[in-house]
């Protein structure tokens, strides 16, 4: 599904809380906004990626995640404990069709959420 990145950004900005929590196979909980993003951008893999790191990040309750997509459609997903802190997770993605060039979100106490849902 082709997604207009500008309209997706506008739609994601409308999420300011959640009414439901979802759980992926790793046990990670995620919100309505993350569920919407995953469905629209077909990026459930991003939820799986964040979930796969949670066992080794149990001592990091506040996580800032970022995906940056390069011109060749490769990407880099990183995680820091807070803005300005050193990178704790860095994973290269050889190919993605993720529609946004950069996108940041949180994982707080085992719940993945959009920044507007914080």
PDB file of C-alpha atoms in Angstrom:
ATOM      1  CA  UNK A   1       0.000   0.000   0.000  1.00  0.00           C
ATOM      2  CA  UNK A   2       1.437   3.362  -0.981  1.00  0.00           C
ATOM      3  CA  UNK A   3       1.155   5.858   1.832  1.00  0.00           C
ATOM      4  CA  UNK A   4       1.436   9.621   1.455  1.00  0.00           C
ATOM      5  CA  UNK A   5       4.057  10.515   4.063  1.00  0.00           C
ATOM      6  CA  UNK A   6       2.666  14.014   4.655  1.00  0.00           C
ATOM      7  CA  UNK A   7      -0.871  12.815   5.302  1.00  0.00           C
ATOM      8  CA  UNK A   8       0.445   9.994   7.506  1.00  0.00           C
ATOM      9  CA  UNK A   9       2.330  12.510   9.656  1.00  0.00           C
ATOM     10  CA  UNK A  10      -0.868  14.574  10.029  1.00  0.00           C
ATOM     11  CA  UNK A  11      -2.908  11.488  10.915  1.00  0.00           C
ATOM     12  CA  UNK A  12      -0.351  10.302  13.483  1.00  0.00           C
ATOM     13  CA  UNK A  13      -0.351  13.746  15.132  1.00  0.00           C
ATOM     14  CA  UNK A  14      -4.033  13.213  15.963  1.00  0.00           C
ATOM     15  CA  UNK A  15      -3.226  10.405  18.409  1.00  0.00           C
ATOM     16  CA  UNK A  16      -3.031  11.931  21.885  1.00  0.00           C
ATOM     17  CA  UNK A  17      -3.776   8.890  24.005  1.00  0.00           C
ATOM     18  CA  UNK A  18      -4.912   5.312  23.630  1.00  0.00           C
ATOM     19  CA  UNK A  19      -8.043   3.357  24.397  1.00  0.00           C
ATOM     20  CA  UNK A  20      -6.604  -0.082  23.652  1.00  0.00           C
ATOM     21  CA  UNK A  21      -3.319  -1.828  24.167  1.00  0.00           C
ATOM     22  CA  UNK A  22      -2.107  -4.514  21.788  1.00  0.00           C
ATOM     23  CA  UNK A  23       0.546  -7.143  22.398  1.00  0.00           C
ATOM     24  CA  UNK A  24       2.941  -8.533  19.827  1.00  0.00           C
ATOM     25  CA  UNK A  25       4.547 -11.978  19.959  1.00  0.00           C
ATOM     26  CA  UNK A  26       7.503 -10.700  22.021  1.00  0.00           C
ATOM     27  CA  UNK A  27       5.126  -9.492  24.733  1.00  0.00           C
ATOM     28  CA  UNK A  28       5.622  -5.806  23.926  1.00  0.00           C
ATOM     29  CA  UNK A  29       2.516  -3.700  24.460  1.00  0.00           C
ATOM     30  CA  UNK A  30       1.693  -0.949  21.969  1.00  0.00           C
ATOM     31  CA  UNK A  31      -0.950   1.713  21.598  1.00  0.00           C
ATOM     32  CA  UNK A  32      -3.681   2.649  19.136  1.00  0.00           C
ATOM     33  CA  UNK A  33      -1.327   5.101  17.421  1.00  0.00           C
ATOM     34  CA  UNK A  34       1.412   2.522  16.932  1.00  0.00           C
ATOM     35  CA  UNK A  35      -1.170   0.029  15.695  1.00  0.00           C
ATOM     36  CA  UNK A  36      -2.399   2.615  13.180  1.00  0.00           C
ATOM     37  CA  UNK A  37       1.156   3.360  12.023  1.00  0.00           C
ATOM     38  CA  UNK A  38       1.914  -0.345  11.605  1.00  0.00           C
ATOM     39  CA  UNK A  39      -1.257  -0.905   9.592  1.00  0.00           C
ATOM     40  CA  UNK A  40      -0.903   2.143   7.342  1.00  0.00           C
ATOM     41  CA  UNK A  41       2.845   1.821   6.741  1.00  0.00           C
ATOM     42  CA  UNK A  42       2.893  -1.989   6.845  1.00  0.00           C
ATOM     43  CA  UNK A  43       5.686  -1.873   9.411  1.00  0.00           C
ATOM     44  CA  UNK A  44       4.754  -4.465  12.019  1.00  0.00           C
ATOM     45  CA  UNK A  45       8.416  -5.432  11.721  1.00  0.00           C
ATOM     46  CA  UNK A  46       9.270  -2.217  13.583  1.00  0.00           C
ATOM     47  CA  UNK A  47       7.178  -3.327  16.580  1.00  0.00           C
ATOM     48  CA  UNK A  48       8.907  -6.719  16.446  1.00  0.00           C
ATOM     49  CA  UNK A  49      12.319  -5.049  16.306  1.00  0.00           C
ATOM     50  CA  UNK A  50      11.624  -2.890  19.383  1.00  0.00           C
ATOM     51  CA  UNK A  51      10.147  -5.877  21.208  1.00  0.00           C
ATOM     52  CA  UNK A  52      13.153  -8.053  20.442  1.00  0.00           C
ATOM     53  CA  UNK A  53      15.453  -5.628  22.306  1.00  0.00           C
ATOM     54  CA  UNK A  54      13.329  -5.328  25.448  1.00  0.00           C
ATOM     55  CA  UNK A  55      14.862  -8.265  27.383  1.00  0.00           C
ATOM     56  CA  UNK A  56      18.288  -6.597  27.248  1.00  0.00           C
ATOM     57  CA  UNK A  57      16.811  -3.133  27.981  1.00  0.00           C
ATOM     58  CA  UNK A  58      14.856  -3.972  31.127  1.00  0.00           C
ATOM     59  CA  UNK A  59      16.911  -1.424  33.066  1.00  0.00           C
ATOM     60  CA  UNK A  60      15.954   1.364  30.618  1.00  0.00           C
ATOM     61  CA  UNK A  61      12.368   2.369  31.419  1.00  0.00           C
ATOM     62  CA  UNK A  62      12.324   5.425  29.094  1.00  0.00           C
ATOM     63  CA  UNK A  63      13.497   4.758  25.540  1.00  0.00           C
ATOM     64  CA  UNK A  64      13.546   7.142  22.582  1.00  0.00           C
ATOM     65  CA  UNK A  65      13.558   5.213  19.291  1.00  0.00           C
ATOM     66  CA  UNK A  66      14.223   6.672  15.850  1.00  0.00           C
ATOM     67  CA  UNK A  67      14.156   5.329  12.333  1.00  0.00           C
ATOM     68  CA  UNK A  68      15.994   7.208   9.599  1.00  0.00           C
ATOM     69  CA  UNK A  69      15.444   6.049   6.033  1.00  0.00           C
ATOM     70  CA  UNK A  70      18.242   6.693   3.543  1.00  0.00           C
ATOM     71  CA  UNK A  71      17.945   7.556  -0.156  1.00  0.00           C
ATOM     72  CA  UNK A  72      18.739   3.926  -1.115  1.00  0.00           C
ATOM     73  CA  UNK A  73      15.837   2.701   1.088  1.00  0.00           C
ATOM     74  CA  UNK A  74      18.160   1.284   3.713  1.00  0.00           C
ATOM     75  CA  UNK A  75      17.509   2.547   7.225  1.00  0.00           C
ATOM     76  CA  UNK A  76      19.029   2.909  10.638  1.00  0.00           C
ATOM     77  CA  UNK A  77      16.995   2.300  13.790  1.00  0.00           C
ATOM     78  CA  UNK A  78      18.494   3.694  16.972  1.00  0.00           C
ATOM     79  CA  UNK A  79      17.521   3.976  20.633  1.00  0.00           C
ATOM     80  CA  UNK A  80      18.743   6.356  23.307  1.00  0.00           C
ATOM     81  CA  UNK A  81      17.672   6.677  26.943  1.00  0.00           C
ATOM     82  CA  UNK A  82      16.826  10.332  26.451  1.00  0.00           C
ATOM     83  CA  UNK A  83      17.589  13.167  24.063  1.00  0.00           C
ATOM     84  CA  UNK A  84      21.295  13.933  24.029  1.00  0.00           C
ATOM     85  CA  UNK A  85      22.295  10.580  25.542  1.00  0.00           C
ATOM     86  CA  UNK A  86      24.553   8.034  23.796  1.00  0.00           C
ATOM     87  CA  UNK A  87      23.034   5.456  21.462  1.00  0.00           C
ATOM     88  CA  UNK A  88      22.290   2.151  23.218  1.00  0.00           C
ATOM     89  CA  UNK A  89      20.809   0.317  20.207  1.00  0.00           C
ATOM     90  CA  UNK A  90      21.736   0.714  16.567  1.00  0.00           C
ATOM     91  CA  UNK A  91      20.439  -1.633  13.897  1.00  0.00           C
ATOM     92  CA  UNK A  92      20.856  -1.255  10.151  1.00  0.00           C
ATOM     93  CA  UNK A  93      17.955  -2.279   7.948  1.00  0.00           C
ATOM     94  CA  UNK A  94      19.111  -3.233   4.422  1.00  0.00           C
ATOM     95  CA  UNK A  95      15.784  -2.332   2.781  1.00  0.00           C
ATOM     96  CA  UNK A  96      12.518  -0.773   3.877  1.00  0.00           C
ATOM     97  CA  UNK A  97       9.582   0.940   2.253  1.00  0.00           C
ATOM     98  CA  UNK A  98       8.801   2.815   5.475  1.00  0.00           C
ATOM     99  CA  UNK A  99       7.165   5.992   4.127  1.00  0.00           C
ATOM    100  CA  UNK A 100       8.636   8.595   6.500  1.00  0.00           C
ATOM    101  CA  UNK A 101      12.239   9.734   6.128  1.00  0.00           C
ATOM    102  CA  UNK A 102      12.646  10.077   9.892  1.00  0.00           C
ATOM    103  CA  UNK A 103      10.316   9.111  12.693  1.00  0.00           C
ATOM    104  CA  UNK A 104      10.748   9.034  16.459  1.00  0.00           C
ATOM    105  CA  UNK A 105       8.645   7.316  19.080  1.00  0.00           C
ATOM    106  CA  UNK A 106       8.899   6.053  22.654  1.00  0.00           C
ATOM    107  CA  UNK A 107       8.945   2.793  24.511  1.00  0.00           C
ATOM    108  CA  UNK A 108       8.145   3.477  28.164  1.00  0.00           C
ATOM    109  CA  UNK A 109       7.957   0.727  30.769  1.00  0.00           C
ATOM    110  CA  UNK A 110       7.375  -1.892  28.077  1.00  0.00           C
ATOM    111  CA  UNK A 111       4.772   0.082  26.099  1.00  0.00           C
ATOM    112  CA  UNK A 112       5.562   1.371  22.599  1.00  0.00           C
ATOM    113  CA  UNK A 113       3.775   4.648  21.869  1.00  0.00           C
ATOM    114  CA  UNK A 114       3.781   7.681  19.619  1.00  0.00           C
ATOM    115  CA  UNK A 115       5.236  10.872  21.073  1.00  0.00           C
ATOM    116  CA  UNK A 116       1.776  12.479  21.051  1.00  0.00           C
ATOM    117  CA  UNK A 117       0.425   9.615  23.141  1.00  0.00           C
ATOM    118  CA  UNK A 118       2.882  10.295  25.979  1.00  0.00           C
TER     119      UNK A 118
END
